[in-house]
């Protein structure tokens, strides 16, 4: 029951500027609460550790109960802080990835356990951790996309490009696709189309796939040269 949950002072202070929850409430009403609240037993009830905006939104919707992950009463403060950082919407993907890695390394948790503790889908846990395997230049671009949208590269682009790497066993093609995203501002849908074309025809070059996906921009007699540059660290 939501009435059993008390709000920790530190949680309220951190979110003092929360005003408009209409969009979040509408999203939860349409698709449900995708990420559970994070609570810790206290007395006869619970203290909310993370999920303050979600808590307020479902209260607005008139919910009486909600899914929650219950931390043990003696959970260390650093564990709570790390999980809170992972769930916060204002934390960039690289910081979330590093927080997940800390839990995985220090607790020995699997991706499934990380998913259960954080309320994050297991596939998304993998997406975040995969960021840490990327050269620094791609990590920076993903963070820039999160911060102000100045880069087209997202976690979704990386996940799509990984499909070609796994299918062809060709890491070079993986990085060439990421470079194409950066160079031409490819959308996720365009990147998926390119990957699909290459999967169907292993001999198809990335340049040829680009021409097929964006025929209005590229001509068949136009040479695309910028994708052959080496990966920069």
Short mmCIF file of N, CA and C in Angstrom, two decimals, residues 6-161:
data_model
loop_
_atom_site.label_atom_id
_atom_site.label_comp_id
_atom_site.label_asym_id
_atom_site.label_seq_id
_atom_site.Cartn_x
_atom_site.Cartn_y
_atom_site.Cartn_z
N UNK A 6 6.78 6.16 3.57
CA UNK A 6 7.12 7.50 4.01
C UNK A 6 8.24 8.05 3.13
N UNK A 7 8.28 9.36 2.99
CA UNK A 7 9.29 9.99 2.15
C UNK A 7 10.48 10.41 2.99
N UNK A 8 11.66 9.89 2.63
CA UNK A 8 12.86 10.28 3.34
C UNK A 8 13.14 11.76 3.05
N UNK A 9 13.59 12.49 4.06
CA UNK A 9 13.83 13.92 3.92
C UNK A 9 14.81 14.21 2.80
N UNK A 10 15.86 13.40 2.69
CA UNK A 10 16.88 13.63 1.67
C UNK A 10 16.31 13.50 0.26
N UNK A 11 15.33 12.60 0.09
CA UNK A 11 14.70 12.41 -1.21
C UNK A 11 13.86 13.63 -1.56
N UNK A 12 13.10 14.14 -0.60
CA UNK A 12 12.27 15.32 -0.83
C UNK A 12 13.13 16.53 -1.16
N UNK A 13 14.21 16.73 -0.40
CA UNK A 13 15.09 17.88 -0.63
C UNK A 13 15.69 17.85 -2.03
N UNK A 14 16.07 16.67 -2.46
CA UNK A 14 16.73 16.54 -3.77
C UNK A 14 15.78 16.85 -4.92
N UNK A 15 14.48 16.64 -4.70
CA UNK A 15 13.49 16.85 -5.76
C UNK A 15 12.55 18.01 -5.42
N UNK A 16 13.04 18.97 -4.68
CA UNK A 16 12.19 20.08 -4.25
C UNK A 16 11.60 20.85 -5.42
N UNK A 17 12.31 20.86 -6.57
CA UNK A 17 11.85 21.65 -7.71
C UNK A 17 10.87 20.90 -8.61
N UNK A 18 10.44 19.69 -8.23
CA UNK A 18 9.49 18.94 -9.04
C UNK A 18 8.15 19.67 -9.07
N UNK A 19 7.68 19.97 -10.28
CA UNK A 19 6.42 20.70 -10.39
C UNK A 19 5.44 19.94 -11.28
N UNK A 20 5.74 19.85 -12.57
CA UNK A 20 4.81 19.28 -13.53
C UNK A 20 5.07 17.79 -13.72
N UNK A 21 4.11 16.99 -13.31
CA UNK A 21 4.24 15.54 -13.45
C UNK A 21 3.20 14.99 -14.43
N UNK A 22 2.55 15.89 -15.16
CA UNK A 22 1.48 15.47 -16.05
C UNK A 22 1.96 14.47 -17.09
N UNK A 23 3.10 14.77 -17.74
CA UNK A 23 3.61 13.88 -18.77
C UNK A 23 3.96 12.51 -18.23
N UNK A 24 4.62 12.48 -17.07
CA UNK A 24 4.99 11.21 -16.46
C UNK A 24 3.75 10.43 -16.06
N UNK A 25 2.78 11.11 -15.48
CA UNK A 25 1.54 10.44 -15.06
C UNK A 25 0.81 9.84 -16.26
N UNK A 26 0.77 10.59 -17.36
CA UNK A 26 0.10 10.08 -18.57
C UNK A 26 0.82 8.85 -19.12
N UNK A 27 2.15 8.89 -19.09
CA UNK A 27 2.94 7.76 -19.57
C UNK A 27 2.68 6.51 -18.71
N UNK A 28 2.68 6.70 -17.40
CA UNK A 28 2.44 5.56 -16.50
C UNK A 28 1.03 5.02 -16.69
N UNK A 29 0.08 5.91 -16.90
CA UNK A 29 -1.30 5.47 -17.10
C UNK A 29 -1.44 4.65 -18.37
N UNK A 30 -0.65 4.98 -19.40
CA UNK A 30 -0.74 4.29 -20.68
C UNK A 30 0.00 2.96 -20.69
N UNK A 31 1.22 2.95 -20.15
CA UNK A 31 2.06 1.75 -20.27
C UNK A 31 2.38 1.09 -18.93
N UNK A 32 1.95 1.70 -17.83
CA UNK A 32 2.24 1.13 -16.52
C UNK A 32 3.54 1.67 -15.94
N UNK A 33 3.84 1.25 -14.74
CA UNK A 33 5.07 1.68 -14.07
C UNK A 33 6.19 0.72 -14.46
N UNK A 34 7.04 1.18 -15.38
CA UNK A 34 8.07 0.31 -15.93
C UNK A 34 9.19 0.05 -14.94
N UNK A 35 9.48 1.02 -14.06
CA UNK A 35 10.54 0.87 -13.08
C UNK A 35 9.94 0.93 -11.68
N UNK A 36 10.12 -0.11 -10.87
CA UNK A 36 9.53 -0.11 -9.53
C UNK A 36 10.14 0.95 -8.63
N UNK A 37 9.39 1.30 -7.59
CA UNK A 37 9.93 2.19 -6.56
C UNK A 37 11.00 1.43 -5.78
N UNK A 38 11.89 2.16 -5.16
CA UNK A 38 12.92 1.55 -4.33
C UNK A 38 12.66 1.96 -2.89
N UNK A 39 12.37 0.98 -2.04
CA UNK A 39 12.02 1.29 -0.66
C UNK A 39 12.86 0.46 0.30
N UNK A 40 12.83 0.89 1.57
CA UNK A 40 13.57 0.19 2.61
C UNK A 40 12.66 0.09 3.84
N UNK A 41 12.60 -1.08 4.48
CA UNK A 41 11.72 -1.23 5.64
C UNK A 41 12.07 -0.24 6.75
N UNK A 42 11.04 0.32 7.37
CA UNK A 42 11.22 1.20 8.52
C UNK A 42 9.97 1.10 9.39
N UNK A 43 10.14 0.57 10.59
CA UNK A 43 9.00 0.41 11.49
C UNK A 43 7.98 -0.53 10.87
N UNK A 44 6.72 -0.09 10.84
CA UNK A 44 5.66 -0.91 10.26
C UNK A 44 5.46 -0.63 8.78
N UNK A 45 6.28 0.23 8.21
CA UNK A 45 6.11 0.58 6.81
C UNK A 45 7.44 0.60 6.07
N UNK A 46 7.56 1.55 5.16
CA UNK A 46 8.75 1.63 4.32
C UNK A 46 9.13 3.09 4.10
N UNK A 47 10.41 3.30 3.83
CA UNK A 47 10.91 4.62 3.45
C UNK A 47 11.26 4.58 1.97
N UNK A 48 10.80 5.60 1.25
CA UNK A 48 11.12 5.67 -0.17
C UNK A 48 12.58 6.10 -0.34
N UNK A 49 13.34 5.27 -1.06
CA UNK A 49 14.75 5.55 -1.30
C UNK A 49 14.96 6.18 -2.67
N UNK A 50 14.24 5.70 -3.67
CA UNK A 50 14.36 6.23 -5.03
C UNK A 50 13.03 6.05 -5.75
N UNK A 51 12.74 7.00 -6.64
CA UNK A 51 11.49 6.94 -7.40
C UNK A 51 10.49 7.99 -6.96
N UNK A 52 11.00 9.13 -6.47
CA UNK A 52 10.13 10.17 -5.91
C UNK A 52 9.13 10.70 -6.94
N UNK A 53 9.58 11.02 -8.16
CA UNK A 53 8.68 11.55 -9.18
C UNK A 53 7.65 10.51 -9.57
N UNK A 54 8.07 9.25 -9.68
CA UNK A 54 7.11 8.19 -10.00
C UNK A 54 6.09 8.02 -8.88
N UNK A 55 6.55 8.15 -7.63
CA UNK A 55 5.66 8.03 -6.47
C UNK A 55 4.59 9.12 -6.51
N UNK A 56 5.01 10.36 -6.78
CA UNK A 56 4.05 11.46 -6.84
C UNK A 56 3.08 11.28 -8.02
N UNK A 57 3.60 10.78 -9.14
CA UNK A 57 2.76 10.61 -10.33
C UNK A 57 1.67 9.57 -10.10
N UNK A 58 2.03 8.45 -9.50
CA UNK A 58 1.01 7.41 -9.29
C UNK A 58 0.04 7.81 -8.18
N UNK A 59 0.49 8.65 -7.26
CA UNK A 59 -0.44 9.20 -6.26
C UNK A 59 -1.47 10.08 -6.97
N UNK A 60 -1.01 10.88 -7.94
CA UNK A 60 -1.93 11.71 -8.71
C UNK A 60 -2.95 10.87 -9.46
N UNK A 61 -2.51 9.70 -9.92
CA UNK A 61 -3.40 8.80 -10.66
C UNK A 61 -4.37 8.06 -9.75
N UNK A 62 -4.16 8.19 -8.44
CA UNK A 62 -5.05 7.54 -7.49
C UNK A 62 -4.72 6.09 -7.21
N UNK A 63 -3.49 5.67 -7.55
CA UNK A 63 -3.10 4.30 -7.27
C UNK A 63 -3.02 4.07 -5.76
N UNK A 64 -3.41 2.90 -5.35
CA UNK A 64 -3.30 2.52 -3.93
C UNK A 64 -2.08 1.64 -3.67
N UNK A 65 -1.68 0.90 -4.69
CA UNK A 65 -0.51 0.03 -4.58
C UNK A 65 0.38 0.24 -5.81
N UNK A 66 1.64 -0.18 -5.70
CA UNK A 66 2.57 -0.05 -6.81
C UNK A 66 3.70 -1.05 -6.63
N UNK A 67 4.29 -1.53 -7.73
CA UNK A 67 5.45 -2.43 -7.61
C UNK A 67 6.63 -1.71 -6.99
N UNK A 68 7.35 -2.41 -6.13
CA UNK A 68 8.50 -1.80 -5.46
C UNK A 68 9.55 -2.87 -5.19
N UNK A 69 10.80 -2.45 -5.24
CA UNK A 69 11.90 -3.32 -4.85
C UNK A 69 12.29 -2.96 -3.42
N UNK A 70 12.29 -3.96 -2.54
CA UNK A 70 12.54 -3.72 -1.12
C UNK A 70 14.00 -4.05 -0.78
N UNK A 71 14.75 -3.02 -0.43
CA UNK A 71 16.12 -3.22 0.01
C UNK A 71 16.13 -3.77 1.43
N UNK A 72 17.14 -4.54 1.79
CA UNK A 72 17.23 -5.02 3.18
C UNK A 72 17.43 -3.85 4.12
N UNK A 73 16.97 -3.97 5.37
CA UNK A 73 17.07 -2.87 6.34
C UNK A 73 18.51 -2.40 6.56
N UNK A 74 19.46 -3.32 6.41
CA UNK A 74 20.85 -2.97 6.68
C UNK A 74 21.63 -2.67 5.39
N UNK A 75 20.93 -2.35 4.32
CA UNK A 75 21.61 -2.04 3.06
C UNK A 75 22.53 -0.85 3.27
N UNK A 76 23.80 -0.96 2.88
CA UNK A 76 24.74 0.14 3.08
C UNK A 76 24.36 1.38 2.28
N UNK A 77 24.74 2.53 2.79
CA UNK A 77 24.38 3.79 2.15
C UNK A 77 24.95 3.91 0.75
N UNK A 78 26.17 3.37 0.51
CA UNK A 78 26.78 3.49 -0.81
C UNK A 78 25.99 2.69 -1.85
N UNK A 79 25.43 1.54 -1.43
CA UNK A 79 24.61 0.74 -2.34
C UNK A 79 23.36 1.51 -2.72
N UNK A 80 22.73 2.13 -1.74
CA UNK A 80 21.52 2.92 -2.00
C UNK A 80 21.84 4.08 -2.94
N UNK A 81 22.97 4.73 -2.70
CA UNK A 81 23.36 5.87 -3.54
C UNK A 81 23.58 5.44 -4.99
N UNK A 82 24.25 4.30 -5.17
CA UNK A 82 24.54 3.82 -6.52
C UNK A 82 23.24 3.47 -7.25
N UNK A 83 22.35 2.76 -6.58
CA UNK A 83 21.08 2.38 -7.21
C UNK A 83 20.25 3.62 -7.53
N UNK A 84 20.28 4.59 -6.64
CA UNK A 84 19.55 5.83 -6.87
C UNK A 84 20.09 6.54 -8.11
N UNK A 85 21.41 6.59 -8.27
CA UNK A 85 22.02 7.23 -9.44
C UNK A 85 21.60 6.54 -10.74
N UNK A 86 21.50 5.21 -10.68
CA UNK A 86 21.11 4.45 -11.87
C UNK A 86 19.68 4.78 -12.26
N UNK A 87 18.80 4.99 -11.29
CA UNK A 87 17.40 5.22 -11.58
C UNK A 87 17.08 6.67 -11.91
N UNK A 88 17.94 7.59 -11.55
CA UNK A 88 17.65 9.01 -11.79
C UNK A 88 17.67 9.36 -13.28
N UNK A 89 16.74 10.19 -13.67
CA UNK A 89 16.60 10.55 -15.08
C UNK A 89 17.63 11.58 -15.53
N UNK A 90 18.26 12.28 -14.59
CA UNK A 90 19.21 13.34 -14.96
C UNK A 90 20.66 12.85 -14.95
N UNK A 91 20.87 11.55 -14.83
CA UNK A 91 22.22 10.98 -14.84
C UNK A 91 22.53 10.45 -16.24
N UNK A 92 23.66 10.84 -16.81
CA UNK A 92 23.96 10.48 -18.18
C UNK A 92 24.28 8.99 -18.31
N UNK A 93 24.16 8.43 -19.53
CA UNK A 93 24.34 7.00 -19.74
C UNK A 93 25.69 6.46 -19.30
N UNK A 94 26.76 7.23 -19.48
CA UNK A 94 28.09 6.75 -19.09
C UNK A 94 28.18 6.59 -17.57
N UNK A 95 27.64 7.55 -16.83
CA UNK A 95 27.65 7.46 -15.37
C UNK A 95 26.81 6.28 -14.90
N UNK A 96 25.68 6.04 -15.56
CA UNK A 96 24.85 4.88 -15.21
C UNK A 96 25.60 3.58 -15.48
N UNK A 97 26.30 3.55 -16.61
CA UNK A 97 27.06 2.35 -16.96
C UNK A 97 28.13 2.07 -15.91
N UNK A 98 28.82 3.12 -15.47
CA UNK A 98 29.87 2.95 -14.46
C UNK A 98 29.28 2.51 -13.12
N UNK A 99 28.08 3.01 -12.80
CA UNK A 99 27.42 2.60 -11.55
C UNK A 99 27.02 1.12 -11.63
N UNK A 100 26.51 0.70 -12.78
CA UNK A 100 26.14 -0.71 -12.95
C UNK A 100 27.37 -1.61 -12.86
N UNK A 101 28.47 -1.15 -13.45
CA UNK A 101 29.70 -1.94 -13.39
C UNK A 101 30.19 -2.06 -11.95
N UNK A 102 30.04 -1.00 -11.17
CA UNK A 102 30.45 -1.04 -9.76
C UNK A 102 29.66 -2.11 -9.02
N UNK A 103 28.35 -2.16 -9.24
CA UNK A 103 27.52 -3.18 -8.60
C UNK A 103 27.90 -4.58 -9.09
N UNK A 104 28.11 -4.72 -10.37
CA UNK A 104 28.45 -6.02 -10.93
C UNK A 104 29.77 -6.52 -10.36
N UNK A 105 30.73 -5.62 -10.26
CA UNK A 105 32.07 -6.00 -9.78
C UNK A 105 32.08 -6.23 -8.27
N UNK A 106 31.50 -5.30 -7.51
CA UNK A 106 31.58 -5.37 -6.05
C UNK A 106 30.66 -6.42 -5.46
N UNK A 107 29.49 -6.60 -6.08
CA UNK A 107 28.51 -7.56 -5.55
C UNK A 107 28.54 -8.89 -6.27
N UNK A 108 29.22 -8.94 -7.42
CA UNK A 108 29.25 -10.17 -8.19
C UNK A 108 27.90 -10.50 -8.80
N UNK A 109 27.10 -9.48 -9.09
CA UNK A 109 25.75 -9.70 -9.60
C UNK A 109 25.76 -9.92 -11.11
N UNK A 110 24.85 -10.77 -11.55
CA UNK A 110 24.65 -11.02 -12.98
C UNK A 110 23.79 -9.90 -13.56
N UNK A 111 23.65 -9.89 -14.89
CA UNK A 111 22.79 -8.89 -15.53
C UNK A 111 21.35 -9.02 -15.04
N UNK A 112 20.92 -10.27 -14.83
CA UNK A 112 19.55 -10.48 -14.34
C UNK A 112 19.38 -9.90 -12.93
N UNK A 113 20.36 -10.12 -12.07
CA UNK A 113 20.28 -9.56 -10.72
C UNK A 113 20.32 -8.03 -10.74
N UNK A 114 21.14 -7.47 -11.60
CA UNK A 114 21.18 -6.02 -11.75
C UNK A 114 19.83 -5.49 -12.20
N UNK A 115 19.19 -6.22 -13.09
CA UNK A 115 17.87 -5.83 -13.58
C UNK A 115 16.85 -5.85 -12.44
N UNK A 116 16.91 -6.88 -11.63
CA UNK A 116 15.95 -7.02 -10.54
C UNK A 116 16.14 -5.92 -9.49
N UNK A 117 17.38 -5.59 -9.19
CA UNK A 117 17.66 -4.60 -8.15
C UNK A 117 17.34 -3.18 -8.60
N UNK A 118 17.64 -2.88 -9.86
CA UNK A 118 17.47 -1.52 -10.35
C UNK A 118 16.12 -1.26 -10.99
N UNK A 119 15.39 -2.34 -11.31
CA UNK A 119 14.12 -2.17 -12.01
C UNK A 119 14.30 -1.85 -13.48
N UNK A 120 15.50 -2.07 -13.98
CA UNK A 120 15.82 -1.77 -15.37
C UNK A 120 15.74 -3.07 -16.18
N UNK A 121 15.11 -3.05 -17.37
CA UNK A 121 15.07 -4.26 -18.19
C UNK A 121 16.47 -4.82 -18.42
N UNK A 122 16.58 -6.14 -18.46
CA UNK A 122 17.90 -6.77 -18.60
C UNK A 122 18.60 -6.34 -19.89
N UNK A 123 17.82 -6.17 -20.96
CA UNK A 123 18.43 -5.74 -22.22
C UNK A 123 19.05 -4.36 -22.08
N UNK A 124 18.40 -3.49 -21.30
CA UNK A 124 18.93 -2.14 -21.12
C UNK A 124 20.18 -2.15 -20.24
N UNK A 125 20.23 -3.07 -19.27
CA UNK A 125 21.44 -3.24 -18.46
C UNK A 125 22.62 -3.56 -19.38
N UNK A 126 22.38 -4.46 -20.33
CA UNK A 126 23.44 -4.83 -21.28
C UNK A 126 23.83 -3.65 -22.16
N UNK A 127 22.82 -2.88 -22.61
CA UNK A 127 23.11 -1.71 -23.44
C UNK A 127 24.05 -0.75 -22.71
N UNK A 128 23.74 -0.48 -21.45
CA UNK A 128 24.55 0.46 -20.68
C UNK A 128 25.97 -0.07 -20.48
N UNK A 129 26.09 -1.32 -20.07
CA UNK A 129 27.42 -1.87 -19.81
C UNK A 129 28.26 -1.93 -21.08
N UNK A 130 27.60 -2.09 -22.23
CA UNK A 130 28.33 -2.14 -23.49
C UNK A 130 29.01 -0.81 -23.82
N UNK A 131 28.49 0.29 -23.24
CA UNK A 131 29.10 1.59 -23.48
C UNK A 131 30.56 1.58 -23.04
N UNK A 132 30.84 0.87 -21.97
CA UNK A 132 32.18 0.89 -21.38
C UNK A 132 33.21 0.20 -22.27
N UNK A 133 32.75 -0.58 -23.25
CA UNK A 133 33.67 -1.24 -24.18
C UNK A 133 34.01 -0.35 -25.37
N UNK A 134 33.33 0.79 -25.49
CA UNK A 134 33.53 1.66 -26.64
C UNK A 134 34.73 2.56 -26.45
N UNK A 135 35.40 2.94 -27.55
CA UNK A 135 36.44 3.98 -27.46
C UNK A 135 35.85 5.27 -26.91
N UNK A 136 36.68 6.07 -26.31
CA UNK A 136 36.23 7.27 -25.61
C UNK A 136 35.45 8.22 -26.51
N UNK A 137 35.80 8.30 -27.79
CA UNK A 137 35.13 9.28 -28.66
C UNK A 137 33.65 8.95 -28.81
N UNK A 138 33.30 7.67 -28.85
CA UNK A 138 31.89 7.29 -28.97
C UNK A 138 31.16 7.49 -27.64
N UNK A 139 31.85 7.23 -26.55
CA UNK A 139 31.25 7.49 -25.23
C UNK A 139 30.88 8.97 -25.10
N UNK A 140 31.79 9.83 -25.54
CA UNK A 140 31.53 11.28 -25.46
C UNK A 140 30.32 11.67 -26.30
N UNK A 141 30.20 11.07 -27.47
CA UNK A 141 29.08 11.40 -28.36
C UNK A 141 27.74 10.97 -27.75
N UNK A 142 27.72 9.81 -27.10
CA UNK A 142 26.49 9.34 -26.46
C UNK A 142 26.09 10.29 -25.33
N UNK A 143 27.06 10.74 -24.57
CA UNK A 143 26.78 11.68 -23.48
C UNK A 143 26.28 13.01 -24.04
N UNK A 144 26.87 13.47 -25.13
CA UNK A 144 26.44 14.73 -25.76
C UNK A 144 24.99 14.61 -26.23
N UNK A 145 24.63 13.47 -26.77
CA UNK A 145 23.24 13.27 -27.20
C UNK A 145 22.30 13.38 -26.02
N UNK A 146 22.70 12.79 -24.89
CA UNK A 146 21.87 12.84 -23.69
C UNK A 146 21.76 14.26 -23.14
N UNK A 147 22.87 14.98 -23.16
CA UNK A 147 22.90 16.30 -22.53
C UNK A 147 22.14 17.36 -23.30
N UNK A 148 22.37 17.43 -24.61
CA UNK A 148 21.73 18.51 -25.36
C UNK A 148 21.33 18.13 -26.78
N UNK A 149 21.46 16.84 -27.11
CA UNK A 149 21.05 16.41 -28.44
C UNK A 149 21.98 16.85 -29.56
N UNK A 150 23.18 17.32 -29.21
CA UNK A 150 24.10 17.82 -30.23
C UNK A 150 24.79 16.71 -31.01
N UNK A 151 24.65 15.48 -30.56
CA UNK A 151 25.20 14.33 -31.29
C UNK A 151 24.05 13.37 -31.63
N UNK A 152 24.09 12.74 -32.79
CA UNK A 152 23.02 11.80 -33.15
C UNK A 152 23.16 10.42 -32.53
N UNK A 153 24.32 10.13 -31.92
CA UNK A 153 24.60 8.77 -31.47
C UNK A 153 23.90 8.45 -30.15
N UNK A 154 23.16 7.34 -30.14
CA UNK A 154 22.44 6.90 -28.93
C UNK A 154 22.78 5.45 -28.61
N UNK A 155 22.30 5.01 -27.46
CA UNK A 155 22.45 3.61 -27.08
C UNK A 155 21.82 2.69 -28.11
N UNK A 156 20.69 3.12 -28.67
CA UNK A 156 19.98 2.30 -29.66
C UNK A 156 20.82 2.09 -30.91
N UNK A 157 21.51 3.14 -31.36
CA UNK A 157 22.38 2.99 -32.53
C UNK A 157 23.47 1.95 -32.26
N UNK A 158 24.05 2.02 -31.07
CA UNK A 158 25.13 1.09 -30.72
C UNK A 158 24.60 -0.34 -30.71
N UNK A 159 23.42 -0.54 -30.12
CA UNK A 159 22.83 -1.88 -30.05
C UNK A 159 22.55 -2.43 -31.45
N UNK A 160 22.05 -1.58 -32.34
CA UNK A 160 21.77 -2.01 -33.71
C UNK A 160 23.06 -2.38 -34.44
N UNK A 161 24.09 -1.55 -34.29
CA UNK A 161 25.36 -1.81 -34.96
C UNK A 161 26.01 -3.09 -34.45
#
